[in-house]
Short mmCIF file of C-alpha atoms in Angstrom, two decimals:
data_model
loop_
_atom_site.label_atom_id
_atom_site.label_comp_id
_atom_site.label_asym_id
_atom_site.label_seq_id
_atom_site.Cartn_x
_atom_site.Cartn_y
_atom_site.Cartn_z
CA MET A 1 59.39 -154.00 87.01
CA ALA A 2 59.46 -157.69 86.71
CA SER A 3 59.36 -160.21 89.56
CA ASN A 4 59.33 -163.79 88.28
CA SER A 5 59.48 -164.35 92.42
CA PRO A 6 58.14 -168.28 92.92
CA SER A 7 55.01 -168.23 94.95
CA PRO A 8 54.08 -169.65 98.72
CA GLU A 9 52.77 -172.51 96.30
CA GLY A 10 55.16 -173.94 94.03
CA ILE A 11 53.95 -171.55 90.87
CA ASP A 12 55.46 -169.48 88.30
CA VAL A 13 53.85 -165.66 88.18
CA PRO A 14 53.99 -164.28 85.23
CA GLU A 15 56.41 -160.43 84.77
CA THR A 16 54.02 -157.82 86.64
CA PRO A 17 52.86 -155.70 83.77
CA THR A 18 54.21 -152.10 84.69
CA ALA A 19 51.87 -149.43 82.34
CA GLY A 20 49.53 -147.65 83.61
CA ALA A 21 48.06 -148.03 87.65
CA TRP A 22 47.75 -150.53 89.20
CA GLY A 23 44.27 -151.10 88.67
CA GLU A 24 43.76 -151.56 84.74
CA TRP A 25 44.86 -154.90 85.47
CA ASN A 26 42.94 -157.59 86.18
CA PRO A 27 43.78 -161.01 86.31
CA THR A 28 41.89 -164.25 84.05
CA GLU A 29 41.19 -167.44 84.18
CA ASP A 30 42.98 -167.94 80.71
CA SER A 31 45.64 -165.65 83.01
CA ALA A 32 45.44 -167.07 86.53
CA ARG A 33 45.84 -171.07 84.91
CA SER A 34 48.67 -172.97 85.97
CA VAL A 35 51.57 -173.00 83.18
CA ARG A 36 52.97 -176.57 83.96
CA GLY A 37 48.83 -177.88 84.00
CA LYS A 38 49.73 -178.77 87.62
CA HIS A 39 46.68 -176.70 88.96
CA ARG A 40 42.96 -176.23 87.98
CA VAL A 41 41.31 -172.66 88.77
CA LEU A 42 38.20 -173.41 90.84
CA LYS A 43 35.87 -171.24 90.39
CA GLN A 44 33.71 -169.89 93.69
CA ARG A 45 30.84 -169.04 94.72
CA GLY A 46 29.17 -166.15 93.32
CA GLY A 47 30.26 -166.52 89.95
CA LEU A 48 34.08 -165.78 90.87
CA ALA A 49 36.86 -168.42 89.81
CA ARG A 50 39.58 -167.45 91.34
CA SER A 51 41.88 -169.32 93.76
CA SER A 52 42.17 -167.62 96.87
CA THR A 53 46.07 -168.62 96.23
CA VAL A 54 46.39 -167.39 92.79
CA LEU A 55 43.85 -164.01 94.18
CA GLY A 56 46.08 -163.08 96.96
CA VAL A 57 49.88 -163.11 95.25
CA GLY A 58 47.77 -161.02 92.51
CA VAL A 59 46.95 -158.71 94.59
CA ILE A 60 50.12 -158.81 96.39
CA ALA A 61 52.66 -157.67 93.32
CA ALA A 62 49.25 -155.62 91.91
CA VAL A 63 49.75 -153.41 95.48
CA GLY A 64 53.34 -153.17 94.67
CA ALA A 65 53.50 -152.07 91.59
CA GLY A 66 51.04 -149.49 92.33
CA GLY A 67 52.70 -148.23 95.14
CA ILE A 68 55.99 -148.08 93.65
CA ALA A 69 54.29 -146.23 90.09
CA THR A 70 52.63 -143.76 92.66
CA ALA A 71 55.34 -142.58 94.53
CA GLN A 72 56.86 -141.92 91.19
CA ASP A 73 54.19 -139.95 89.34
CA ARG A 74 53.76 -137.74 92.49
CA PRO A 75 55.93 -134.45 92.83
CA GLN A 76 58.59 -134.39 95.42
CA VAL A 77 57.72 -131.36 98.95
CA ALA A 78 60.26 -130.13 100.15
CA ILE A 79 60.77 -129.83 103.43
CA SER A 80 62.10 -127.66 105.52
CA MET A 81 63.10 -127.50 109.09
CA PRO A 82 62.72 -124.47 111.38
CA SER A 83 65.80 -122.49 112.15
CA LEU A 84 65.55 -121.47 116.03
CA PRO A 85 66.36 -117.98 117.04
CA ASP A 86 69.44 -116.83 119.22
CA LEU A 87 68.85 -115.92 121.87
CA PRO A 88 68.92 -112.33 121.77
CA ASP A 89 65.79 -113.12 119.83
CA LEU A 90 64.46 -115.21 122.41
CA LEU A 91 64.90 -112.32 125.58
CA GLY A 92 63.68 -110.57 123.29
CA GLY A 93 66.27 -107.61 121.89
CA GLY A 94 67.71 -109.41 118.84
CA GLY A 95 64.05 -107.45 117.87
CA HIS A 96 64.26 -104.05 119.87
CA ALA A 97 67.47 -103.75 118.77
CA ALA A 98 66.44 -103.92 114.97
CA GLY A 99 63.83 -101.55 115.47
CA ALA A 100 65.80 -99.53 117.18
CA ALA A 101 68.65 -99.49 114.64
CA GLY A 102 65.72 -98.90 112.11
CA THR A 103 66.60 -102.12 109.78
CA ASP A 104 63.64 -104.57 108.74
CA THR A 105 63.30 -108.02 110.75
CA ALA A 106 62.61 -111.99 108.55
CA ALA A 107 60.32 -113.39 109.44
CA PRO A 108 61.38 -116.65 112.12
CA ALA A 109 62.22 -119.66 109.72
CA GLY A 110 59.75 -121.44 111.06
CA ALA A 111 56.61 -119.65 110.77
CA ALA A 112 57.85 -119.47 106.57
CA ALA A 113 58.07 -123.64 107.35
CA ALA A 114 55.18 -123.45 108.30
CA GLN A 115 53.77 -122.02 105.13
CA SER A 116 55.21 -123.65 103.11
CA ALA A 117 54.11 -127.09 104.87
CA GLY A 118 50.71 -125.65 104.45
CA ILE A 119 50.36 -125.66 108.00
CA PRO A 120 47.80 -122.68 108.63
CA GLY A 121 48.20 -120.46 111.31
CA GLN A 122 51.17 -123.03 112.27
CA ALA A 123 53.80 -120.12 112.35
CA ASP A 124 51.46 -117.09 113.78
CA GLY A 125 51.19 -119.34 116.36
CA ARG A 126 54.68 -121.25 117.22
CA GLY A 127 55.90 -117.22 117.34
CA HIS A 128 53.60 -115.87 119.46
CA GLY A 129 54.31 -118.99 121.85
CA GLN A 130 58.13 -118.99 121.33
CA ALA A 131 57.43 -114.65 122.48
CA ASP A 132 56.15 -115.45 125.49
CA ALA A 133 58.56 -118.18 126.20
CA GLY A 134 61.13 -115.67 125.57
CA GLU A 135 59.98 -112.33 127.87
CA ALA A 136 58.84 -114.79 130.38
CA LEU A 137 62.50 -116.28 130.50
CA ARG A 138 63.46 -112.33 130.89
CA HIS A 139 61.17 -111.26 133.35
CA ARG A 140 62.35 -114.18 135.28
CA ILE A 141 66.19 -112.73 134.98
CA LEU A 142 65.67 -109.71 135.66
CA GLN A 143 64.03 -110.62 138.45
CA GLN A 144 66.98 -112.19 139.54
CA ALA A 145 69.63 -110.16 138.72
CA GLU A 146 67.54 -107.20 140.33
CA SER A 147 67.14 -109.86 143.49
CA GLN A 148 70.91 -109.82 142.45
CA GLN A 149 71.70 -106.35 142.99
CA GLU A 150 69.76 -105.39 145.89
CA ALA A 151 71.30 -107.93 148.16
CA VAL A 152 75.18 -106.05 146.98
CA GLU A 153 72.93 -103.17 148.41
CA THR A 154 71.63 -104.00 151.27
CA GLN A 155 74.45 -105.11 151.78
CA ALA A 156 76.55 -102.53 150.86
CA ARG A 157 74.79 -100.48 152.96
CA ALA A 158 75.11 -102.56 156.12
CA ASP A 159 79.02 -103.20 156.33
CA ALA A 160 78.71 -98.87 155.59
CA GLU A 161 77.17 -98.44 158.82
CA ARG A 162 79.30 -101.34 160.89
CA THR A 163 81.83 -99.67 160.09
CA ALA A 164 80.04 -96.01 160.79
CA ARG A 165 79.18 -97.29 164.71
CA GLU A 166 83.05 -98.51 164.75
CA ALA A 167 84.80 -95.13 163.90
CA ALA A 168 82.68 -93.90 165.74
CA ALA A 169 83.05 -95.72 168.67
CA GLN A 170 86.57 -95.55 168.35
CA GLU A 171 86.35 -91.39 167.92
CA ALA A 172 84.85 -92.33 171.00
CA ARG A 173 87.00 -94.35 172.64
CA ALA A 174 90.38 -91.82 171.36
CA GLN A 175 88.62 -89.04 173.40
CA LYS A 176 87.18 -90.77 176.82
CA GLU A 177 90.90 -91.54 176.49
CA ALA A 178 92.04 -87.97 176.15
CA ALA A 179 89.70 -86.45 179.16
CA ASP A 180 90.45 -89.00 181.28
CA LYS A 181 95.11 -88.16 180.39
CA GLU A 182 93.81 -84.20 180.81
CA ALA A 183 92.51 -84.84 184.33
CA GLU A 184 95.29 -87.42 185.28
CA THR A 185 96.82 -84.14 184.20
CA ALA A 186 94.67 -81.15 185.77
CA ARG A 187 94.55 -83.83 189.43
CA ALA A 188 98.82 -84.31 189.63
CA ALA A 189 99.51 -80.65 189.35
CA ALA A 190 97.30 -79.93 190.88
CA GLU A 191 98.80 -82.57 194.01
CA LYS A 192 101.87 -80.57 193.40
CA ALA A 193 100.78 -76.90 194.32
CA ALA A 194 99.00 -78.48 196.95
CA ALA A 195 102.69 -79.82 198.48
CA GLU A 196 104.33 -77.04 197.05
CA LYS A 197 102.29 -74.40 199.42
CA ALA A 198 102.04 -76.97 202.09
CA GLU A 199 105.73 -77.09 202.34
CA ALA A 200 105.77 -73.07 201.91
CA ASP A 201 103.33 -72.34 204.98
CA ARG A 202 105.02 -74.85 206.85
CA ALA A 203 107.79 -72.39 206.05
CA ALA A 204 106.08 -69.89 206.97
CA GLU A 205 105.56 -71.37 210.11
CA ALA A 206 109.37 -72.40 210.69
CA ALA A 207 110.53 -68.33 210.04
CA ALA A 208 107.26 -67.04 212.26
CA THR A 209 108.45 -69.09 215.08
CA THR A 210 111.87 -69.11 214.74
CA ALA A 211 111.48 -65.43 214.51
CA ALA A 212 109.53 -65.24 217.59
CA LYS A 213 110.89 -66.99 219.67
CA ALA A 214 115.06 -64.90 218.91
CA ALA A 215 112.98 -61.09 219.44
CA GLU A 216 111.43 -63.13 222.88
CA GLY A 217 114.78 -64.71 223.60
CA ALA A 218 116.62 -61.44 222.43
CA GLU A 219 116.72 -58.16 224.81
CA GLY A 220 118.87 -54.11 224.54
CA GLY A 221 117.85 -51.58 222.76
CA GLY A 222 116.40 -51.63 218.65
CA SER A 223 117.44 -49.19 216.65
CA GLY A 224 114.84 -46.90 215.05
CA SER A 225 114.67 -48.32 212.01
CA GLY A 226 114.14 -52.04 213.33
CA ALA A 227 116.85 -53.07 213.49
CA GLY A 228 117.45 -53.43 217.52
CA ALA A 229 117.03 -57.39 219.01
CA GLY A 230 116.05 -56.09 221.97
CA THR A 231 113.15 -55.71 224.05
CA LYS A 232 114.03 -54.96 228.01
CA ALA A 233 116.47 -51.43 228.64
CA SER A 234 117.51 -50.74 231.84
CA GLY A 235 114.89 -48.88 234.80
CA GLY A 236 112.28 -51.73 233.75
CA TYR A 237 111.78 -50.72 230.66
CA SER A 238 111.11 -52.38 227.03
CA LEU A 239 110.40 -51.94 223.48
CA PRO A 240 106.99 -53.20 222.68
CA THR A 241 108.09 -55.25 219.67
CA SER A 242 110.86 -56.15 217.46
CA SER A 243 112.21 -56.10 214.00
CA TYR A 244 110.14 -53.44 213.62
CA THR A 245 109.67 -50.51 211.19
CA LEU A 246 108.98 -47.39 212.34
CA THR A 247 105.68 -46.01 209.24
CA SER A 248 104.38 -43.99 210.48
CA HIS A 249 105.10 -40.99 213.69
CA TYR A 250 101.98 -38.88 216.24
CA GLY A 251 100.90 -35.81 214.57
CA ASP A 252 101.31 -36.97 211.06
CA SER A 253 97.72 -35.71 208.60
CA GLY A 254 95.78 -37.02 206.44
CA SER A 255 92.17 -38.66 205.43
CA MET A 256 93.12 -42.27 206.46
CA TRP A 257 92.75 -40.82 210.06
CA SER A 258 89.03 -39.90 211.66
CA SER A 259 90.65 -37.18 214.04
CA GLY A 260 92.30 -35.92 211.06
CA HIS A 261 96.44 -36.54 212.28
CA HIS A 262 98.01 -39.44 213.83
CA THR A 263 97.51 -40.05 217.14
CA GLY A 264 100.61 -42.71 218.14
CA LEU A 265 103.27 -44.38 216.21
CA ASP A 266 103.40 -47.36 214.48
CA PHE A 267 105.68 -50.97 213.96
CA ALA A 268 104.88 -52.58 210.79
CA ALA A 269 106.37 -56.00 211.39
CA PRO A 270 104.64 -59.66 210.22
CA THR A 271 102.00 -60.49 211.35
CA GLY A 272 101.80 -62.71 214.33
CA THR A 273 105.33 -60.90 215.65
CA PRO A 274 104.89 -60.91 219.41
CA VAL A 275 103.47 -57.60 221.53
CA LYS A 276 105.33 -57.17 224.86
CA ALA A 277 104.95 -54.84 228.15
CA VAL A 278 106.89 -52.02 226.91
CA GLY A 279 106.98 -51.85 231.66
CA GLY A 280 104.85 -53.39 234.15
CA GLY A 281 101.75 -53.27 234.79
CA LYS A 282 97.73 -55.00 234.40
CA VAL A 283 96.02 -55.70 231.49
CA ILE A 284 92.59 -53.02 232.06
CA SER A 285 90.88 -53.37 228.60
CA ALA A 286 90.73 -56.18 226.02
CA GLY A 287 89.31 -57.36 222.89
CA TRP A 288 87.31 -55.64 219.59
CA SER A 289 87.26 -51.46 219.36
CA GLY A 290 86.39 -50.21 216.22
CA ALA A 291 88.77 -48.58 213.70
CA TYR A 292 91.00 -50.17 215.76
CA GLY A 293 91.55 -53.80 215.42
CA TYR A 294 92.03 -56.28 218.20
CA ARG A 295 92.95 -53.97 221.52
CA ILE A 296 95.58 -54.51 224.70
CA VAL A 297 95.16 -51.73 227.16
CA LEU A 298 97.99 -51.79 229.59
CA GLN A 299 97.74 -49.64 232.47
CA LEU A 300 101.01 -48.74 233.82
CA ASP A 301 102.32 -48.92 237.76
CA ASP A 302 102.33 -44.61 237.32
CA GLY A 303 98.53 -44.55 235.85
CA THR A 304 99.88 -44.25 232.22
CA GLU A 305 98.14 -45.71 229.85
CA VAL A 306 99.33 -47.45 226.89
CA TRP A 307 97.55 -48.64 223.94
CA TYR A 308 98.46 -52.42 221.84
CA CYS A 309 95.56 -51.62 218.88
CA HIS A 310 95.42 -53.76 215.49
CA LEU A 311 96.34 -57.52 216.99
CA SER A 312 96.16 -60.36 215.24
CA SER A 313 95.54 -62.46 219.04
CA MET A 314 95.54 -61.56 222.77
CA SER A 315 98.41 -63.52 224.72
CA VAL A 316 96.77 -62.04 227.97
CA THR A 317 93.66 -60.52 228.41
CA SER A 318 93.57 -59.50 232.00
CA GLY A 319 95.84 -59.57 235.24
CA THR A 320 99.30 -58.23 236.32
CA VAL A 321 102.42 -58.62 233.52
CA GLY A 322 105.85 -57.52 233.34
CA ALA A 323 107.74 -55.24 231.69
CA GLY A 324 108.65 -57.28 228.18
CA GLU A 325 105.93 -59.86 228.44
CA THR A 326 103.64 -60.73 225.54
CA ILE A 327 101.02 -59.85 225.71
CA GLY A 328 99.60 -60.31 221.94
CA ARG A 329 100.91 -60.36 217.98
CA VAL A 330 100.70 -58.54 215.09
CA GLY A 331 98.08 -57.89 212.73
CA ALA A 332 96.22 -56.42 210.49
CA THR A 333 92.69 -55.62 212.52
CA GLY A 334 90.60 -53.51 212.02
CA ASN A 335 91.19 -50.19 209.32
CA VAL A 336 94.79 -50.27 208.68
CA THR A 337 95.72 -50.88 205.11
CA GLY A 338 98.97 -53.71 206.56
CA ALA A 339 99.96 -55.45 209.40
CA HIS A 340 101.66 -53.28 211.74
CA LEU A 341 101.41 -52.11 215.75
CA HIS A 342 99.65 -49.40 216.10
CA LEU A 343 101.25 -48.23 220.33
CA GLU A 344 99.32 -45.06 222.07
CA VAL A 345 101.03 -43.39 225.11
CA ARG A 346 97.93 -41.73 227.70
CA LYS A 347 98.39 -39.59 229.82
CA GLY A 348 95.19 -38.30 232.17
CA GLY A 349 93.17 -39.41 229.36
CA SER A 350 95.47 -37.44 225.96
CA THR A 351 97.32 -38.42 224.69
CA VAL A 352 101.71 -37.70 223.56
CA ASP A 353 104.54 -38.43 221.39
CA PRO A 354 105.09 -42.56 222.15
CA LEU A 355 108.30 -42.27 220.48
CA ALA A 356 108.84 -39.26 223.09
CA TRP A 357 107.77 -40.79 225.78
CA LEU A 358 110.15 -44.52 225.28
CA GLU A 359 113.10 -42.51 224.81
CA SER A 360 111.84 -40.43 228.14
CA LYS A 361 112.71 -44.63 229.70
CA GLY A 362 115.77 -45.16 228.26
CA LEU A 363 114.44 -47.26 225.24
CA SER A 364 116.42 -46.64 222.02
CA VAL A 365 113.56 -46.94 219.21
#
């Protein structure tokens, strides 16, 4: 390549030879002599007669020519950029997938580039480092995924436990409300039953009181079926009670009596029905008497004894009473099967038929 560029001192420089290496051209005194004769070449110390200026220009030209020739003579070197592995290969999944499918995997492009560039060990080291980095990244991603999964499962368990607690609490409240409602219903029913019983007791008491007053105020004889309303008769004698029914007569036999036969006359009547003195006399005995229960013994003026047995209560326990006076009330004490008045009439210590005796006194039983 020729160069006609002027030198810094205005010297024309001949064309630089193009053949051969730069070291083959060595300017001499003749070739370095000024063309126009304006300068002369001075010999330097040490035997060199070159101008410093000419030497510098020659070196620059020689170096430039030699560098160009050297660059042109050397063979071209192929330069290839290493390709980065795909993300599945970086995460360690691409190689496993290819191995699992039974296919051959190609070496990383970086390793081939390193080998083609003549750098020993660079491809293997870089591939090993990339595998380690990918494994670490994959490990971190798996750890994060496991942490997130554990957090989700923990939250789900907490939600399930909270839901179960709320359901149990709601069930407990419902059971308590049902129990309270049942208890309230039971209390209302008990109160209603108690009120009904109290009303029935008051009605029964009122009926008994009315019956007692009616019996006390009634006069005249009663019928044998108990329909009689009177308790008094002419001659100063009275029936022992009212509103009765004759059930057992004197002399009836059976296992219910200890002597084998009945020794009196039974007037069945409600408990509390007044019991009257059949005639004037005095009470000589009143109290508990075994199988007779509560008993009052009235002794008449002629010495006849009248026994009033199975009484529920005794109004007179001693003293003198008149005919028709209340001395006690019908009951069911002692050896009985129901409420009634057991009336016995005794003369000289022996029993007589009360029905015949009462009729002899002008009373209609």
